[in-house]
Amino acid sequence: MSIATAEFGTSGPEAGARSEDYLWTLNFGPQHPATHTTLRIVLKLDGERVVDAMPEMGYLHSGFEKLGEHLTFNQYVTVTDRMNYISPMANNVAWHHAVEALLGIELTPRCASIRTIIAELARISDHLLSNGAVGLDTGAFTFFLYAFYQREVIYDIFETLCGARFTNSYTRVGGVSQDFTPLVIEKIRGFLKTFPKTLDDMERLLTRNRIFVDRTKGVGVLTKEEAINRGATGPVARASGVTRDLRKDEPYLAYGDFDFQICCASAGDCYARYLIRMQEMRESLKIVAQAIENLPAGPVNVGIDQRTALPTKQQVYTTIEGTISHFELSMSNRGFEVPHEESYAAIEAPNGELGFYIVGDGGETAYRARCRPPSLLHFALFPHLIRGHTLSDVVAVLGSLNIIAAELDR
Amino acid sequence: MPYTLPSVTDVLAGLTNRFGSLETSLNRGQTRVVVPEPLSFDVLAWLKNQGFDLLIDVTCVDYLEYKAAKHRYGLVYLLASTATNQRLTVRVFVDDPDPTVKSVVSLWEAANWLEREVWDLFGIRFTSHPDLRRLVMPDEFTAHPLRKDYPLQGRGERHNFPVITRDHS
Amino acid sequence: MAVVHSVSSDRLELPENVVIGRLDLLANWCRKNSLWPMPFATACCGIELMATGAAKHDLARFGAEVFRFSPRQCDLMIVAGRVVMKMLPVLQRIWQQMHEPKWCISMGACASTGGVFDTYAVVQGIDRFIPVDMYVPGCPPRPEQLIQAIIDLQDKIQREGTINGREFDTAGRQLRKRALVEIANPLSIDASRNPNLQRELAAAADAVAGRN
Ligand code: SF4
């Protein structure tokens, strides 16, 4: 629905100078239903056409990075939950992935598979919410309810797994807090069976819905060069034809073992981003299905000789190594051997490349824990995408970028 | 078997050719190059031409309390290439007073907000940045909170608001 | 209202279909069953707030599902999520824009106390700056907890509400709950706008003087 300036004859220097006088300034946010969280955009309007947009952020800046300098590597995982709160599991995985890269810990095969499964479930729940929100903002409320109902199913799986609906704090350095139980596996299998049908329903509801397609197709176009130059990653970049996906390009965890595809589109508009997310959910399902059927046996945490993950109670009570390692890990002046080093490691989070730059200074806490938030770079794209479109497209573009304020501001 | 990043030895060789020898180091497969502050823009521009087209992150570390640190602030530029998947970390060290470095917004648009964030939280000034304002803290805020000499709980700014009771509203 | 004229007997003769009661009760009954929440959702708790309104938990069962995003149409503000320095003036403004009678639920640890975020930017409990009627613990509270809070608030409205808002005149409602205010370095902070902080600082100074 882009209205080109030329169509109305308002382009050209003389017309531009005249229309300057009629520019409207509209404040959008920070408390607005369609921003979902706390974004603020000051829009310059010429009639209904957006001439310029000035995003403003920081309405949820709560000092995550400063907090990372005061909490130990295992404690900070609780804070990463609150960072991207629509897919916290992926944040947990990202944080401990980076910590393990710094400490040089290699996971057990079972743990790698488990983390892969939960990261993919997190991706599904993220895409459900972000697509549901695009639907909601463009007027498809039923679609949102479908999406949210499936999120409840995933919440239920996570709750069975670790007791919390979505602030899971599930990973630990060198392992996870709980192993998969048969009940969890059964629930995931059940989800794998029922979800494709709902996904079909959702696609039938919206993908070829005339109103939705009209409102999103050709809106907010991002070209491939711009996507790279402006640092877009994840579904936003892939909808513009950038093929980068860390799951394939730098296979971490167990992604190297599974058969799945990277979804790309070339249109780069809101509709393409919606389609990519829909398709990625199907690919994630494939990964989860393969991983759950081939879940390696064996221990889930790294061995007690490495002194990183807490040993099981059985080990503590029956072996001397277990006792020692439990003692050392619980003492505040012992614990991990952290090198005087800095490292960066990232995973392909649902929203894009989510990485942590961690500086270790020998102590139990990070000297500096920097999070590389995909949302920040995506929100910076916004003025570029919205220029020349109408006011009603603002919500479509915002929704398709899937900006999570807590991750944006940290 | 953990994945190893593609090597960047040829890029490093090219860098040495072009800019003289720079301090490099390797940690768990990640290559870091330390670039003196006056050269930083040129080196980054050259690297961009060498195919590092994606600027992953610009951030900073305050080494005030770090053991055996020689400089106060260390900027971190994380670069990646979408074609070859190489990654390279560029470090630039700056010092008080008035830590300044040249902005790279003209190379990567992505640096715009990242540099604003570093200015906001660390107080590093980026010269020739088009719009260097605070990004996350309120405009009237005076400190740079991620510096190590700023306390975690702040200096009481968070209590400094008018109180509304049932009478007022 | 039917007006009863004949008071000849000592028992009132009411026409059929007429019940008498206090006007307060009727007003409260109306108010409590048609709460229109204003979701001030900033962070993670907002997702649970959405879940509460969505299919499975269905807030509509308790007559409080009409989420309005304009403060002018609401009478219940649900603050879900942490409120930071930059956001607090917005929160106060929205609170002032809401019409009386109005109530406020502080949902989650962050809104009530700052939660895990004891940092420079996060307000340590919104009750320091706006009046709060109901606190919901949890990080995040489960939807059931939020529903319970709404039911409790309905009880409270029914129990102590008055038609002209006299309940807000009581001392307990007027005095702000004494939240923890750290004794900050008096030099670095401008207490001129915050009477509570002035009081705290004065008390701290007295204590120091008394000790010497
Ligand atoms: S209480 Fe917990 S869930 Fe709620 S906003 Fe705070 S951190 Fe998020």
Short mmCIF file of N, CA, C and O in Angstrom, two decimals, chain A residues 334-407:
data_model
loop_
_atom_site.label_atom_id
_atom_site.label_comp_id
_atom_site.label_asym_id
_atom_site.label_seq_id
_atom_site.Cartn_x
_atom_site.Cartn_y
_atom_site.Cartn_z
N ARG A 334 35.97 -20.80 45.23
CA ARG A 334 36.47 -21.84 44.31
C ARG A 334 35.65 -21.75 43.03
O ARG A 334 35.38 -20.68 42.55
N GLY A 335 35.21 -22.93 42.57
CA GLY A 335 34.34 -22.88 41.41
C GLY A 335 35.10 -22.97 40.12
O GLY A 335 36.13 -23.62 40.03
N PHE A 336 34.58 -22.30 39.12
CA PHE A 336 35.13 -22.46 37.77
C PHE A 336 36.53 -21.89 37.66
O PHE A 336 36.88 -20.96 38.36
N GLU A 337 37.25 -22.46 36.73
CA GLU A 337 38.50 -21.81 36.35
C GLU A 337 38.22 -20.94 35.15
O GLU A 337 37.99 -21.42 34.05
N VAL A 338 38.21 -19.67 35.37
CA VAL A 338 37.86 -18.74 34.30
C VAL A 338 39.15 -18.12 33.78
O VAL A 338 39.93 -17.57 34.56
N PRO A 339 39.38 -18.20 32.49
CA PRO A 339 40.61 -17.59 31.96
C PRO A 339 40.51 -16.07 31.90
O PRO A 339 39.43 -15.51 31.90
N HIS A 340 41.64 -15.42 31.87
CA HIS A 340 41.68 -13.97 31.63
C HIS A 340 41.55 -13.74 30.14
O HIS A 340 42.51 -13.42 29.46
N GLU A 341 40.37 -13.94 29.65
CA GLU A 341 40.20 -13.91 28.20
C GLU A 341 38.86 -13.26 27.87
O GLU A 341 38.04 -13.04 28.75
N GLU A 342 38.67 -13.01 26.60
CA GLU A 342 37.40 -12.47 26.17
C GLU A 342 36.95 -13.31 24.98
O GLU A 342 37.78 -13.71 24.18
N SER A 343 35.68 -13.57 24.90
CA SER A 343 35.25 -14.30 23.72
C SER A 343 33.81 -13.95 23.39
O SER A 343 33.07 -13.46 24.24
N TYR A 344 33.48 -14.19 22.16
CA TYR A 344 32.13 -13.90 21.67
C TYR A 344 31.58 -15.19 21.09
O TYR A 344 32.27 -15.89 20.36
N ALA A 345 30.38 -15.53 21.44
CA ALA A 345 29.74 -16.68 20.80
C ALA A 345 28.28 -16.35 20.63
O ALA A 345 27.69 -15.68 21.47
N ALA A 346 27.73 -16.82 19.54
CA ALA A 346 26.35 -16.45 19.22
C ALA A 346 25.59 -17.68 18.77
O ALA A 346 26.17 -18.66 18.32
N ILE A 347 24.29 -17.61 18.93
CA ILE A 347 23.43 -18.63 18.35
C ILE A 347 22.41 -17.95 17.45
O ILE A 347 22.25 -16.73 17.49
N GLU A 348 21.75 -18.74 16.65
CA GLU A 348 20.69 -18.21 15.82
C GLU A 348 19.42 -18.23 16.65
O GLU A 348 18.70 -19.23 16.70
N ALA A 349 19.16 -17.15 17.33
CA ALA A 349 17.94 -17.06 18.13
C ALA A 349 16.78 -16.82 17.18
O ALA A 349 16.99 -16.50 16.02
N PRO A 350 15.55 -16.98 17.66
CA PRO A 350 14.40 -16.79 16.77
C PRO A 350 14.42 -15.46 16.05
O PRO A 350 13.94 -15.34 14.93
N ASN A 351 15.00 -14.46 16.70
CA ASN A 351 14.96 -13.12 16.13
C ASN A 351 16.16 -12.77 15.29
O ASN A 351 16.18 -11.75 14.64
N GLY A 352 17.20 -13.58 15.36
CA GLY A 352 18.42 -13.24 14.65
C GLY A 352 19.61 -13.66 15.47
O GLY A 352 19.48 -14.43 16.41
N GLU A 353 20.75 -13.11 15.11
CA GLU A 353 21.95 -13.53 15.81
C GLU A 353 21.98 -12.96 17.22
O GLU A 353 22.04 -11.75 17.41
N LEU A 354 21.91 -13.83 18.20
CA LEU A 354 21.94 -13.40 19.59
C LEU A 354 23.25 -13.89 20.18
O LEU A 354 23.45 -15.09 20.34
N GLY A 355 24.14 -12.98 20.49
CA GLY A 355 25.44 -13.40 20.98
C GLY A 355 25.80 -12.69 22.27
O GLY A 355 25.18 -11.69 22.64
N PHE A 356 26.76 -13.23 22.96
CA PHE A 356 27.26 -12.58 24.17
C PHE A 356 28.76 -12.41 24.05
O PHE A 356 29.46 -13.34 23.65
N TYR A 357 29.22 -11.23 24.37
CA TYR A 357 30.65 -10.97 24.41
C TYR A 357 31.01 -10.96 25.88
O TYR A 357 30.59 -10.07 26.63
N ILE A 358 31.77 -11.96 26.32
CA ILE A 358 32.04 -12.09 27.75
C ILE A 358 33.52 -11.88 28.01
O ILE A 358 34.37 -12.42 27.31
N VAL A 359 33.81 -11.06 29.00
CA VAL A 359 35.18 -10.87 29.43
C VAL A 359 35.33 -11.57 30.77
O VAL A 359 34.57 -11.30 31.69
N GLY A 360 36.27 -12.50 30.85
CA GLY A 360 36.50 -13.20 32.10
C GLY A 360 37.71 -12.60 32.80
O GLY A 360 38.68 -12.20 32.15
N ASP A 361 37.65 -12.50 34.14
CA ASP A 361 38.82 -11.98 34.84
C ASP A 361 39.25 -12.94 35.93
O ASP A 361 39.78 -12.54 36.94
N GLY A 362 39.01 -14.22 35.73
CA GLY A 362 39.43 -15.20 36.71
C GLY A 362 38.39 -15.44 37.80
O GLY A 362 38.45 -16.43 38.50
N GLY A 363 37.43 -14.54 37.93
CA GLY A 363 36.43 -14.69 38.98
C GLY A 363 35.20 -15.43 38.49
O GLY A 363 35.08 -15.78 37.33
N GLU A 364 34.27 -15.62 39.41
CA GLU A 364 33.06 -16.37 39.11
C GLU A 364 32.07 -15.57 38.29
O GLU A 364 31.15 -16.13 37.71
N THR A 365 32.22 -14.26 38.31
CA THR A 365 31.29 -13.46 37.54
C THR A 365 32.02 -12.93 36.32
O THR A 365 33.24 -12.85 36.31
N ALA A 366 31.26 -12.56 35.33
CA ALA A 366 31.87 -11.99 34.14
C ALA A 366 32.36 -10.59 34.48
O ALA A 366 31.75 -9.88 35.28
N TYR A 367 33.47 -10.20 33.88
CA TYR A 367 33.91 -8.82 34.06
C TYR A 367 33.04 -7.90 33.24
O TYR A 367 32.75 -6.77 33.62
N ARG A 368 32.61 -8.41 32.11
CA ARG A 368 31.69 -7.66 31.28
C ARG A 368 30.87 -8.66 30.50
O ARG A 368 31.42 -9.61 29.94
N ALA A 369 29.57 -8.49 30.50
CA ALA A 369 28.70 -9.40 29.76
C ALA A 369 27.89 -8.57 28.80
O ALA A 369 26.91 -7.94 29.17
N ARG A 370 28.31 -8.56 27.58
CA ARG A 370 27.64 -7.74 26.58
C ARG A 370 26.72 -8.65 25.77
O ARG A 370 27.13 -9.70 25.32
N CYS A 371 25.50 -8.20 25.61
CA CYS A 371 24.58 -8.97 24.77
C CYS A 371 24.44 -8.26 23.45
O CYS A 371 24.26 -7.05 23.40
N ARG A 372 24.52 -9.02 22.38
CA ARG A 372 24.31 -8.43 21.06
C ARG A 372 22.86 -8.68 20.68
O ARG A 372 22.47 -9.78 20.31
N PRO A 373 22.01 -7.67 20.82
CA PRO A 373 20.59 -7.91 20.63
C PRO A 373 20.18 -7.72 19.17
O PRO A 373 20.45 -6.66 18.59
N PRO A 374 19.56 -8.71 18.56
CA PRO A 374 19.09 -8.51 17.19
C PRO A 374 18.04 -7.42 17.09
O PRO A 374 18.00 -6.67 16.12
N SER A 375 17.20 -7.30 18.12
CA SER A 375 16.11 -6.32 18.03
C SER A 375 16.62 -4.89 17.86
O SER A 375 15.99 -4.08 17.21
N LEU A 376 17.77 -4.59 18.47
CA LEU A 376 18.28 -3.22 18.41
C LEU A 376 18.50 -2.81 16.96
O LEU A 376 18.08 -1.75 16.51
N LEU A 377 19.17 -3.70 16.22
CA LEU A 377 19.47 -3.36 14.83
C LEU A 377 18.20 -3.37 13.98
O LEU A 377 18.08 -2.60 13.04
N HIS A 378 17.25 -4.21 14.36
CA HIS A 378 16.02 -4.23 13.59
C HIS A 378 15.18 -2.98 13.84
O HIS A 378 14.55 -2.47 12.93
N PHE A 379 15.20 -2.50 15.06
CA PHE A 379 14.42 -1.29 15.33
C PHE A 379 15.06 -0.10 14.63
O PHE A 379 14.36 0.80 14.18
N ALA A 380 16.38 -0.12 14.51
CA ALA A 380 17.05 0.97 13.80
C ALA A 380 16.65 0.99 12.33
O ALA A 380 16.74 2.01 11.67
N LEU A 381 16.20 -0.17 11.82
CA LEU A 381 15.76 -0.23 10.42
C LEU A 381 14.45 0.50 10.20
O LEU A 381 14.12 0.87 9.08
N PHE A 382 13.69 0.66 11.27
CA PHE A 382 12.30 1.02 11.12
C PHE A 382 12.05 2.29 10.30
O PHE A 382 11.24 2.27 9.37
N PRO A 383 12.74 3.40 10.60
CA PRO A 383 12.45 4.61 9.81
C PRO A 383 12.70 4.39 8.33
O PRO A 383 11.96 4.89 7.49
N HIS A 384 13.71 3.60 8.05
CA HIS A 384 14.03 3.32 6.66
C HIS A 384 12.88 2.56 5.97
O HIS A 384 12.56 2.81 4.81
N LEU A 385 12.27 1.63 6.70
CA LEU A 385 11.24 0.81 6.10
C LEU A 385 9.91 1.54 5.95
O LEU A 385 9.13 1.23 5.06
N ILE A 386 9.65 2.49 6.83
CA ILE A 386 8.30 3.05 6.85
C ILE A 386 8.16 4.29 5.98
O ILE A 386 7.06 4.66 5.60
N ARG A 387 9.24 4.92 5.62
CA ARG A 387 9.15 6.16 4.85
C ARG A 387 8.33 5.95 3.59
O ARG A 387 8.55 5.01 2.84
N GLY A 388 7.38 6.82 3.37
CA GLY A 388 6.58 6.74 2.15
C GLY A 388 5.36 5.87 2.27
O GLY A 388 4.54 5.84 1.37
N HIS A 389 5.21 5.14 3.37
CA HIS A 389 4.01 4.32 3.54
C HIS A 389 2.97 5.09 4.34
O HIS A 389 3.22 6.19 4.81
N THR A 390 1.81 4.46 4.51
CA THR A 390 0.76 5.17 5.23
C THR A 390 0.82 4.83 6.71
O THR A 390 1.49 3.90 7.13
N LEU A 391 0.07 5.60 7.46
CA LEU A 391 0.08 5.46 8.91
C LEU A 391 -0.34 4.05 9.33
O LEU A 391 0.20 3.48 10.27
N SER A 392 -1.30 3.47 8.59
CA SER A 392 -1.79 2.16 9.01
C SER A 392 -0.73 1.08 8.78
O SER A 392 -0.84 -0.01 9.33
N ASP A 393 0.27 1.37 7.96
CA ASP A 393 1.31 0.37 7.74
C ASP A 393 2.31 0.32 8.88
O ASP A 393 3.09 -0.62 8.98
N VAL A 394 2.29 1.34 9.73
CA VAL A 394 3.26 1.38 10.82
C VAL A 394 3.17 0.12 11.66
O VAL A 394 4.16 -0.54 11.95
N VAL A 395 1.94 -0.28 12.00
CA VAL A 395 1.80 -1.44 12.87
C VAL A 395 2.20 -2.72 12.15
O VAL A 395 2.78 -3.62 12.75
N ALA A 396 1.93 -2.79 10.85
CA ALA A 396 2.30 -4.00 10.11
C ALA A 396 3.82 -4.16 10.09
O ALA A 396 4.36 -5.24 10.34
N VAL A 397 4.51 -3.04 9.82
CA VAL A 397 5.97 -3.11 9.76
C VAL A 397 6.54 -3.42 11.13
O VAL A 397 7.40 -4.29 11.29
N LEU A 398 6.02 -2.74 12.15
CA LEU A 398 6.53 -2.99 13.51
C LEU A 398 6.33 -4.44 13.90
O LEU A 398 7.23 -5.08 14.43
N GLY A 399 5.15 -4.96 13.60
CA GLY A 399 4.87 -6.34 13.97
C GLY A 399 5.78 -7.30 13.24
O GLY A 399 6.27 -8.26 13.82
N SER A 400 6.05 -7.03 11.98
CA SER A 400 6.85 -7.98 11.22
C SER A 400 8.31 -7.94 11.62
O SER A 400 9.05 -8.89 11.38
N LEU A 401 8.76 -6.85 12.26
CA LEU A 401 10.15 -6.83 12.72
C LEU A 401 10.29 -7.57 14.04
O LEU A 401 11.38 -7.93 14.44
N ASN A 402 9.17 -7.77 14.72
CA ASN A 402 9.16 -8.50 16.00
C ASN A 402 10.16 -7.92 16.99
O ASN A 402 11.12 -8.57 17.37
N ILE A 403 9.91 -6.70 17.40
CA ILE A 403 10.84 -6.06 18.32
C ILE A 403 10.40 -6.31 19.75
O ILE A 403 9.25 -6.07 20.11
N ILE A 404 11.30 -6.82 20.53
CA ILE A 404 11.02 -7.12 21.92
C ILE A 404 11.74 -6.08 22.76
O ILE A 404 12.97 -6.02 22.76
N ALA A 405 10.99 -5.27 23.47
CA ALA A 405 11.61 -4.11 24.10
C ALA A 405 12.67 -4.50 25.13
O ALA A 405 13.68 -3.84 25.26
N ALA A 406 12.44 -5.58 25.86
CA ALA A 406 13.40 -5.91 26.91
C ALA A 406 14.73 -6.31 26.31
O ALA A 406 15.80 -6.09 26.89
N GLU A 407 14.69 -6.90 25.12
CA GLU A 407 15.94 -7.26 24.48
C GLU A 407 16.55 -6.04 23.79
O GLU A 407 17.76 -5.89 23.73
#
